Amino acid sequence: MKYSDYNDYELLNYISDGNEEANNIIIKKYEPLIAKISQKMLPYCINGGIEKSDLMQEGMIGLNHAIDRYREQKDVLFFTYAKTCIERKIISAVIAANR
């Protein structure tokens, strides 16, 4: 399975059926987005002692949250929902680290 062969909705259906490979594919597909958001937020973590790898991990948690809770009936693209969940999780980690 390559992620270019499937769209997000097919992968989400496979994941809901318990397909672990589909879960790995969607994580690989969104990893560059998570890296980009993490890199963008890194300058705000100067005094927090948090590193890019920590932000990447928080982004992965946000992606898993999006996968678990996405509903097509809400008229929102999965990409938009996933990006929002990832950004919010990373921002929360930055705020917590700077306290």
N, CA, C and O atoms as a Tinker XYZ file with bonds, in Angstrom:
   396  protein
     1  N      0.840000   -1.197000    0.000000    73     2
     2  CA     0.000000    0.000000    0.000000    64     1     3
     3  C      0.876000    1.249000    0.000000    63     2     4     5
     4  O      1.755000    1.400000    0.849000    81     3
     5  N      0.633000    2.136000   -0.951000    73     3     6
     6  CA     1.294000    3.429000   -0.968000    64     5     7
     7  C      0.221000    4.491000   -0.774000    63     6     8     9
     8  O     -0.899000    4.348000   -1.265000    81     7
     9  N      0.566000    5.558000   -0.056000    73     7    10
    10  CA    -0.472000    6.549000    0.219000    64     9    11
    11  C     -0.918000    7.295000   -1.014000    63    10    12    13
    12  O     -2.005000    7.874000   -1.025000    81    11
    13  N     -0.103000    7.296000   -2.056000    73    11    14
    14  CA    -0.526000    7.962000   -3.290000    64    13    15
    15  C     -1.623000    7.167000   -4.005000    63    14    16    17
    16  O     -2.314000    7.704000   -4.870000    81    15
    17  N     -1.781000    5.902000   -3.650000    73    15    18
    18  CA    -2.807000    5.062000   -4.267000    64    17    19
    19  C     -4.186000    5.263000   -3.642000    63    18    20    21
    20  O     -5.187000    4.827000   -4.210000    81    19
    21  N     -4.253000    5.919000   -2.478000    73    19    22
    22  CA    -5.505000    6.050000   -1.737000    64    21    23
    23  C     -5.727000    7.502000   -1.331000    63    22    24    25
    24  O     -4.773000    8.241000   -1.089000    81    23
    25  N     -6.983000    7.899000   -1.259000    73    23    26
    26  CA    -7.255000    9.216000   -0.700000    64    25    27
    27  C     -7.489000    9.075000    0.807000    63    26    28    29
    28  O     -7.567000    7.962000    1.328000    81    27
    29  N     -7.598000   10.192000    1.487000    73    27    30
    30  CA    -7.724000   10.172000    2.946000    64    29    31
    31  C     -8.954000    9.396000    3.407000    63    30    32    33
    32  O     -8.902000    8.696000    4.418000    81    31
    33  N    -10.032000    9.513000    2.690000    73    31    34
    34  CA   -11.284000    8.889000    3.111000    64    33    35
    35  C    -11.230000    7.369000    2.993000    63    34    36    37
    36  O    -11.786000    6.658000    3.829000    81    35
    37  N    -10.562000    6.874000    1.956000    73    35    38
    38  CA   -10.368000    5.428000    1.846000    64    37    39
    39  C     -9.508000    4.930000    3.001000    63    38    40    41
    40  O     -9.803000    3.904000    3.614000    81    39
    41  N     -8.446000    5.667000    3.287000    73    39    42
    42  CA    -7.571000    5.273000    4.398000    64    41    43
    43  C     -8.328000    5.293000    5.724000    63    42    44    45
    44  O     -8.157000    4.394000    6.547000    81    43
    45  N     -9.162000    6.308000    5.936000    73    43    46
    46  CA    -9.945000    6.374000    7.169000    64    45    47
    47  C    -10.911000    5.208000    7.289000    63    46    48    49
    48  O    -11.125000    4.685000    8.383000    81    47
    49  N    -11.498000    4.795000    6.160000    73    47    50
    50  CA   -12.374000    3.623000    6.188000    64    49    51
    51  C    -11.602000    2.364000    6.549000    63    50    52    53
    52  O    -12.079000    1.542000    7.331000    81    51
    53  N    -10.410000    2.213000    5.980000    73    51    54
    54  CA    -9.580000    1.055000    6.320000    64    53    55
    55  C     -9.178000    1.082000    7.793000    63    54    56    57
    56  O     -9.156000    0.047000    8.459000    81    55
    57  N     -8.866000    2.259000    8.285000    73    55    58
    58  CA    -8.482000    2.383000    9.695000    64    57    59
    59  C     -9.651000    2.006000   10.602000    63    58    60    61
    60  O     -9.464000    1.325000   11.611000    81    59
    61  N    -10.852000    2.447000   10.243000    73    59    62
    62  CA   -12.019000    2.111000   11.066000    64    61    63
    63  C    -12.305000    0.615000   11.045000    63    62    64    65
    64  O    -12.927000    0.084000   11.965000    81    63
    65  N    -11.848000   -0.066000    9.992000    73    63    66
    66  CA   -11.984000   -1.523000    9.923000    64    65    67
    67  C    -10.847000   -2.249000   10.640000    63    66    68    69
    68  O    -10.815000   -3.479000   10.678000    81    67
    69  N     -9.910000   -1.478000   11.211000    73    67    70
    70  CA    -8.822000   -2.071000   11.980000    64    69    71
    71  C     -7.557000   -2.332000   11.192000    63    70    72    73
    72  O     -6.708000   -3.096000   11.650000    81    71
    73  N     -7.399000   -1.737000   10.039000    73    71    74
    74  CA    -6.220000   -1.945000    9.213000    64    73    75
    75  C     -5.067000   -1.076000    9.730000    63    74    76    77
    76  O     -5.081000    0.145000    9.575000    81    75
    77  N     -4.091000   -1.709000   10.333000    73    75    78
    78  CA    -2.943000   -0.995000   10.912000    64    77    79
    79  C     -2.055000   -0.381000    9.835000    63    78    80    81
    80  O     -1.465000    0.679000   10.044000    81    79
    81  N     -1.958000   -1.042000    8.690000    73    79    82
    82  CA    -1.130000   -0.530000    7.601000    64    81    83
    83  C     -1.680000    0.802000    7.081000    63    82    84    85
    84  O     -0.910000    1.705000    6.754000    81    83
    85  N     -2.995000    0.923000    7.006000    73    83    86
    86  CA    -3.609000    2.181000    6.573000    64    85    87
    87  C     -3.300000    3.294000    7.570000    63    86    88    89
    88  O     -3.080000    4.440000    7.177000    81    87
    89  N     -3.283000    2.962000    8.843000    73    87    90
    90  CA    -2.933000    3.940000    9.882000    64    89    91
    91  C     -1.493000    4.418000    9.692000    63    90    92    93
    92  O     -1.218000    5.614000    9.788000    81    91
    93  N     -0.595000    3.506000    9.428000    73    91    94
    94  CA     0.805000    3.874000    9.190000    64    93    95
    95  C      0.948000    4.740000    7.942000    63    94    96    97
    96  O      1.759000    5.665000    7.913000    81    95
    97  N      0.163000    4.440000    6.916000    73    95    98
    98  CA     0.232000    5.203000    5.675000    64    97    99
    99  C     -0.221000    6.637000    5.900000    63    98   100   101
   100  O      0.431000    7.571000    5.435000    81    99
   101  N     -1.324000    6.823000    6.604000    73    99   102
   102  CA    -1.824000    8.187000    6.812000    64   101   103
   103  C     -0.878000    8.978000    7.711000    63   102   104   105
   104  O     -0.745000   10.191000    7.552000    81   103
   105  N     -0.226000    8.308000    8.645000    73   103   106
   106  CA     0.767000    8.984000    9.484000    64   105   107
   107  C      1.948000    9.438000    8.628000    63   106   108   109
   108  O      2.411000   10.570000    8.766000    81   107
   109  N      2.439000    8.568000    7.748000    73   107   110
   110  CA     3.535000    8.951000    6.846000    64   109   111
   111  C      3.117000   10.084000    5.915000    63   110   112   113
   112  O      3.916000   10.968000    5.606000    81   111
   113  N      1.882000   10.055000    5.476000    73   111   114
   114  CA     1.378000   11.082000    4.570000    64   113   115
   115  C      1.360000   12.463000    5.232000    63   114   116   117
   116  O      1.660000   13.465000    4.583000    81   115
   117  N      1.013000   12.516000    6.508000    73   115   118
   118  CA     0.892000   13.795000    7.199000    64   117   119
   119  C      2.150000   14.193000    7.973000    63   118   120   121
   120  O      2.191000   15.266000    8.574000    81   119
   121  N      3.164000   13.349000    7.962000    73   119   122
   122  CA     4.409000   13.657000    8.667000    64   121   123
   123  C      5.078000   14.945000    8.173000    63   122   124   125
   124  O      5.558000   15.718000    9.002000    81   123
   125  N      5.132000   15.211000    6.859000    73   123   126
   126  CA     5.727000   16.487000    6.417000    64   125   127
   127  C      4.962000   17.715000    6.920000    63   126   128   129
   128  O      5.573000   18.735000    7.238000    81   127
   129  N      3.643000   17.624000    6.992000    73   127   130
   130  CA     2.843000   18.726000    7.525000    64   129   131
   131  C      3.167000   18.954000    8.993000    63   130   132   133
   132  O      3.321000   20.096000    9.426000    81   131
   133  N      3.269000   17.885000    9.752000    73   131   134
   134  CA     3.601000   17.991000   11.168000    64   133   135
   135  C      4.985000   18.598000   11.341000    63   134   136   137
   136  O      5.189000   19.437000   12.218000    81   135
   137  N      5.939000   18.179000   10.512000    73   135   138
   138  CA     7.297000   18.727000   10.588000    64   137   139
   139  C      7.298000   20.223000   10.279000    63   138   140   141
   140  O      7.998000   20.994000   10.936000    81   139
   141  N      6.525000   20.627000    9.292000    73   139   142
   142  CA     6.460000   22.038000    8.915000    64   141   143
   143  C      5.873000   22.882000   10.045000    63   142   144   145
   144  O      6.405000   23.943000   10.371000    81   143
   145  N      4.784000   22.415000   10.636000    73   143   146
   146  CA     4.154000   23.158000   11.734000    64   145   147
   147  C      5.080000   23.190000   12.943000    63   146   148   149
   148  O      5.187000   24.220000   13.610000    81   147
   149  N      5.746000   22.089000   13.233000    73   147   150
   150  CA     6.678000   22.024000   14.366000    64   149   151
   151  C      7.829000   23.000000   14.177000    63   150   152   153
   152  O      8.225000   23.694000   15.113000    81   151
   153  N      8.362000   23.050000   12.963000    73   151   154
   154  CA     9.467000   23.964000   12.670000    64   153   155
   155  C      9.013000   25.417000   12.823000    63   154   156   157
   156  O      9.761000   26.259000   13.321000    81   155
   157  N      7.795000   25.700000   12.396000    73   155   158
   158  CA     7.254000   27.051000   12.493000    64   157   159
   159  C      7.085000   27.483000   13.955000    63   158   160   161
   160  O      7.265000   28.657000   14.279000    81   159
   161  N      6.743000   26.548000   14.826000    73   159   162
   162  CA     6.492000   26.872000   16.233000    64   161   163
   163  C      7.756000   26.820000   17.091000    63   162   164   165
   164  O      7.741000   27.298000   18.226000    81   163
   165  N      8.831000   26.259000   16.586000    73   163   166
   166  CA    10.068000   26.091000   17.351000    64   165   167
   167  C     10.630000   27.394000   17.914000    63   166   168   169
   168  O     11.109000   27.384000   19.048000    81   167
   169  N     10.599000   28.516000   17.190000    73   167   170
   170  CA    11.139000   29.757000   17.766000    64   169   171
   171  C     10.414000   30.229000   19.029000    63   170   172   173
   172  O     10.974000   31.000000   19.809000    81   171
   173  N      9.201000   29.785000   19.233000    73   171   174
   174  CA     8.438000   30.190000   20.414000    64   173   175
   175  C      8.761000   29.339000   21.638000    63   174   176   177
   176  O      8.199000   29.557000   22.711000    81   175
   177  N      9.665000   28.369000   21.480000    73   175   178
   178  CA     9.997000   27.432000   22.559000    64   177   179
   179  C     11.371000   27.690000   23.161000    63   178   180   181
   180  O     11.952000   26.790000   23.767000    81   179
   181  N     11.889000   28.869000   23.012000    73   179   182
   182  CA    13.265000   29.155000   23.409000    64   181   183
   183  C     13.511000   28.860000   24.888000    63   182   184   185
   184  O     14.492000   28.197000   25.223000    81   183
   185  N     12.662000   29.328000   25.758000    73   183   186
   186  CA    12.869000   29.148000   27.194000    64   185   187
   187  C     12.128000   27.941000   27.757000    63   186   188   189
   188  O     12.244000   27.646000   28.946000    81   187
   189  N     11.383000   27.253000   26.933000    73   187   190
   190  CA    10.556000   26.155000   27.416000    64   189   191
   191  C     11.251000   24.826000   27.528000    63   190   192   193
   192  O     10.719000   23.911000   28.156000    81   191
   193  N     12.426000   24.684000   26.937000    73   191   194
   194  CA    13.136000   23.418000   26.998000    64   193   195
   195  C     12.476000   22.325000   26.173000    63   194   196   197
   196  O     12.647000   21.140000   26.460000    81   195
   197  N     11.733000   22.710000   25.163000    73   195   198
   198  CA    11.074000   21.739000   24.313000    64   197   199
   199  C     11.777000   21.744000   22.947000    63   198   200   201
   200  O     12.156000   22.801000   22.442000    81   199
   201  N     11.944000   20.568000   22.364000    73   199   202
   202  CA    12.668000   20.435000   21.096000    64   201   203
   203  C     11.702000   20.088000   19.967000    63   202   204   205
   204  O     10.526000   19.803000   20.196000    81   203
   205  N     12.226000   20.121000   18.747000    73   203   206
   206  CA    11.392000   19.825000   17.581000    64   205   207
   207  C     10.811000   18.416000   17.657000    63   206   208   209
   208  O      9.665000   18.198000   17.265000    81   207
   209  N     11.588000   17.465000   18.155000    73   207   210
   210  CA    11.080000   16.096000   18.255000    64   209   211
   211  C      9.885000   16.015000   19.198000    63   210   212   213
   212  O      8.963000   15.232000   18.972000    81   211
   213  N      9.903000   16.830000   20.261000    73   211   214
   214  CA     8.770000   16.877000   21.180000    64   213   215
   215  C      7.537000   17.448000   20.484000    63   214   216   217
   216  O      6.424000   16.952000   20.660000    81   215
   217  N      7.751000   18.494000   19.692000    73   215   218
   218  CA     6.640000   19.089000   18.956000    64   217   219
   219  C      6.104000   18.122000   17.901000    63   218   220   221
   220  O      4.898000   18.062000   17.663000    81   219
   221  N      6.998000   17.373000   17.275000    73   219   222
   222  CA     6.575000   16.362000   16.300000    64   221   223
   223  C      5.692000   15.308000   16.976000    63   222   224   225
   224  O      4.674000   14.885000   16.429000    81   223
   225  N      6.104000   14.900000   18.165000    73   223   226
   226  CA     5.325000   13.901000   18.900000    64   225   227
   227  C      3.941000   14.443000   19.259000    63   226   228   229
   228  O      2.943000   13.730000   19.151000    81   227
   229  N      3.885000   15.688000   19.678000    73   227   230
   230  CA     2.591000   16.310000   19.981000    64   229   231
   231  C      1.731000   16.396000   18.722000    63   230   232   233
   232  O      0.518000   16.193000   18.775000    81   231
   233  N      2.364000   16.698000   17.594000    73   231   234
   234  CA     1.643000   16.738000   16.330000    64   233   235
   235  C      1.074000   15.381000   15.949000    63   234   236   237
   236  O     -0.035000   15.296000   15.422000    81   235
   237  N      1.824000   14.323000   16.212000    73   235   238
   238  CA     1.341000   12.961000   15.943000    64   237   239
   239  C      0.126000   12.647000   16.818000    63   238   240   241
   240  O     -0.822000   12.004000   16.367000    81   239
   241  N      0.163000   13.099000   18.056000    73   239   242
   242  CA    -0.982000   12.896000   18.940000    64   241   243
   243  C     -2.199000   13.645000   18.388000    63   242   244   245
   244  O     -3.316000   13.127000   18.406000    81   243
   245  N     -1.970000   14.869000   17.897000    73   243   246
   246  CA    -3.057000   15.626000   17.282000    64   245   247
   247  C     -3.620000   14.927000   16.055000    63   246   248   249
   248  O     -4.833000   14.925000   15.844000    81   247
   249  N     -2.749000   14.331000   15.240000    73   247   250
   250  CA    -3.200000   13.591000   14.059000    64   249   251
   251  C     -4.020000   12.377000   14.469000    63   250   252   253
   252  O     -5.060000   12.103000   13.869000    81   251
   253  N     -3.571000   11.651000   15.478000    73   251   254
   254  CA    -4.333000   10.491000   15.952000    64   253   255
   255  C     -5.704000   10.909000   16.471000    63   254   256   257
   256  O     -6.694000   10.206000   16.271000    81   255
   257  N     -5.753000   12.056000   17.139000    73   255   258
   258  CA    -7.025000   12.605000   17.611000    64   257   259
   259  C     -7.940000   12.876000   16.411000    63   258   260   261
   260  O     -9.127000   12.554000   16.449000    81   259
   261  N     -7.390000   13.463000   15.356000    73   259   262
   262  CA    -8.172000   13.760000   14.156000    64   261   263
   263  C     -8.684000   12.479000   13.501000    63   262   264   265
   264  O     -9.831000   12.420000   13.057000    81   263
   265  N     -7.842000   11.466000   13.442000    73   263   266
   266  CA    -8.241000   10.191000   12.836000    64   265   267
   267  C     -9.386000    9.569000   13.618000    63   266   268   269
   268  O    -10.345000    9.068000   13.032000    81   267
   269  N     -9.285000    9.601000   14.930000    73   267   270
   270  CA   -10.299000    8.978000   15.780000    64   269   271
   271  C    -11.632000    9.704000   15.750000    63   270   272   273
   272  O    -12.684000    9.073000   15.848000    81   271
   273  N    -11.601000   11.018000   15.615000    73   271   274
   274  CA   -12.830000   11.797000   15.796000    64   273   275
   275  C    -13.399000   12.430000   14.544000    63   274   276   277
   276  O    -14.416000   13.119000   14.624000    81   275
   277  N    -12.795000   12.227000   13.409000    73   275   278
   278  CA   -13.291000   12.845000   12.183000    64   277   279
   279  C    -14.610000   12.208000   11.759000    63   278   280   281
   280  O    -14.772000   10.988000   11.788000    81   279
   281  N    -15.550000   13.071000   11.364000    73   279   282
   282  CA   -16.839000   12.626000   10.842000    64   281   283
   283  C    -17.109000   13.343000    9.528000    63   282   284   285
   284  O    -17.104000   14.573000    9.478000    81   283
   285  N    -17.345000   12.579000    8.463000    73   283   286
   286  CA   -17.571000   13.164000    7.142000    64   285   287
   287  C    -18.840000   14.005000    7.079000    63   286   288   289
   288  O    -18.938000   14.905000    6.244000    81   287
   289  N    -19.796000   13.735000    7.928000    73   287   290
   290  CA   -21.071000   14.422000    7.877000    64   289   291
   291  C    -20.964000   15.900000    8.240000    63   290   292   293
   292  O    -21.909000   16.651000    8.003000    81   291
   293  N    -19.870000   16.327000    8.791000    73   291   294
   294  CA   -19.706000   17.709000    9.243000    64   293   295
   295  C    -19.332000   18.673000    8.124000    63   294   296   297
   296  O    -19.173000   19.866000    8.383000    81   295
   297  N    -19.188000   18.199000    6.897000    73   295   298
   298  CA   -18.842000   19.035000    5.747000    64   297   299
   299  C    -17.508000   19.759000    5.899000    63   298   300   301
   300  O    -17.386000   20.926000    5.527000    81   299
   301  N    -16.528000   19.081000    6.433000    73   299   302
   302  CA   -15.175000   19.620000    6.575000    64   301   303
   303  C    -14.222000   18.600000    5.970000    63   302   304   305
   304  O    -14.357000   17.399000    6.206000    81   303
   305  N    -13.265000   19.076000    5.194000    73   303   306
   306  CA   -12.261000   18.177000    4.637000    64   305   307
   307  C    -11.417000   17.585000    5.758000    63   306   308   309
   308  O    -11.152000   18.248000    6.760000    81   307
   309  N    -10.995000   16.329000    5.585000    73   307   310
   310  CA   -10.154000   15.717000    6.608000    64   309   311
   311  C     -8.848000   16.475000    6.766000    63   310   312   313
   312  O     -8.363000   16.656000    7.882000    81   311
   313  N     -8.273000   16.922000    5.646000    73   311   314
   314  CA    -7.013000   17.663000    5.719000    64   313   315
   315  C     -7.154000   18.886000    6.624000    63   314   316   317
   316  O     -6.295000   19.137000    7.468000    81   315
   317  N     -8.222000   19.636000    6.451000    73   315   318
   318  CA    -8.452000   20.840000    7.249000    64   317   319
   319  C     -8.613000   20.487000    8.721000    63   318   320   321
   320  O     -8.041000   21.143000    9.592000    81   319
   321  N     -9.390000   19.454000    8.993000    73   319   322
   322  CA    -9.612000   19.027000   10.378000    64   321   323
   323  C     -8.308000   18.535000   11.011000    63   322   324   325
   324  O     -7.992000   18.886000   12.147000    81   323
   325  N     -7.560000   17.727000   10.271000    73   323   326
   326  CA    -6.299000   17.195000   10.784000    64   325   327
   327  C     -5.306000   18.320000   11.048000    63   326   328   329
   328  O     -4.649000   18.331000   12.089000    81   327
   329  N     -5.187000   19.257000   10.127000    73   327   330
   330  CA    -4.261000   20.384000   10.293000    64   329   331
   331  C     -4.617000   21.197000   11.529000    63   330   332   333
   332  O     -3.734000   21.607000   12.283000    81   331
   333  N     -5.900000   21.429000   11.736000    73   331   334
   334  CA    -6.351000   22.182000   12.911000    64   333   335
   335  C     -6.019000   21.434000   14.196000    63   334   336   337
   336  O     -5.532000   22.038000   15.151000    81   335
   337  N     -6.273000   20.137000   14.234000    73   335   338
   338  CA    -5.970000   19.335000   15.428000    64   337   339
   339  C     -4.470000   19.323000   15.715000    63   338   340   341
   340  O     -4.052000   19.444000   16.867000    81   339
   341  N     -3.668000   19.177000   14.671000    73   339   342
   342  CA    -2.207000   19.150000   14.827000    64   341   343
   343  C     -1.708000   20.486000   15.355000    63   342   344   345
   344  O     -0.926000   20.529000   16.305000    81   343
   345  N     -2.159000   21.580000   14.742000    73   343   346
   346  CA    -1.730000   22.917000   15.177000    64   345   347
   347  C     -2.117000   23.186000   16.621000    63   346   348   349
   348  O     -1.304000   23.690000   17.395000    81   347
   349  N     -3.330000   22.861000   16.988000    73   347   350
   350  CA    -3.797000   23.125000   18.357000    64   349   351
   351  C     -3.011000   22.315000   19.383000    63   350   352   353
   352  O     -2.688000   22.818000   20.459000    81   351
   353  N     -2.709000   21.085000   19.058000    73   351   354
   354  CA    -1.952000   20.243000   19.992000    64   353   355
   355  C     -0.534000   20.773000   20.170000    63   354   356   357
   356  O     -0.015000   20.802000   21.286000    81   355
   357  N      0.088000   21.188000   19.081000    73   355   358
   358  CA     1.450000   21.730000   19.158000    64   357   359
   359  C      1.460000   23.057000   19.903000    63   358   360   361
   360  O      2.335000   23.295000   20.736000    81   359
   361  N      0.500000   23.918000   19.614000    73   359   362
   362  CA     0.412000   25.207000   20.316000    64   361   363
   363  C      0.197000   24.987000   21.809000    63   362   364   365
   364  O      0.793000   25.686000   22.628000    81   363
   365  N     -0.638000   24.034000   22.168000    73   363   366
   366  CA    -0.846000   23.721000   23.593000    64   365   367
   367  C      0.445000   23.277000   24.266000    63   366   368   369
   368  O      0.720000   23.648000   25.408000    81   367
   369  N      1.235000   22.480000   23.554000    73   367   370
   370  CA     2.507000   22.027000   24.112000    64   369   371
   371  C      3.474000   23.188000   24.298000    63   370   372   373
   372  O      4.191000   23.245000   25.297000    81   371
   373  N      3.499000   24.110000   23.347000    73   371   374
   374  CA     4.373000   25.286000   23.450000    64   373   375
   375  C      3.963000   26.157000   24.634000    63   374   376   377
   376  O      4.813000   26.618000   25.396000    81   375
   377  N      2.670000   26.378000   24.785000    73   375   378
   378  CA     2.174000   27.187000   25.904000    64   377   379
   379  C      2.507000   26.533000   27.230000    63   378   380   381
   380  O      2.944000   27.204000   28.165000    81   379
   381  N      2.304000   25.232000   27.317000    73   379   382
   382  CA     2.599000   24.518000   28.561000    64   381   383
   383  C      4.091000   24.554000   28.879000    63   382   384   385
   384  O      4.477000   24.669000   30.042000    81   383
   385  N      4.926000   24.455000   27.849000    73   383   386
   386  CA     6.381000   24.452000   28.072000    64   385   387
   387  C      6.887000   25.831000   28.507000    63   386   388   389
   388  O      7.883000   25.932000   29.223000    81   387
   389  N      6.217000   26.862000   28.082000    73   387   390
   390  CA     6.660000   28.219000   28.429000    64   389   391
   391  C      6.108000   28.720000   29.746000    63   390   392   393
   392  O      6.421000   29.842000   30.143000    81   391
   393  N      5.326000   27.961000   30.418000    73   391   394
   394  CA     4.782000   28.379000   31.723000    64   393   395
   395  C      5.834000   28.317000   32.781000    63   394   396
   396  O      5.563000   28.631000   33.940000    81   395
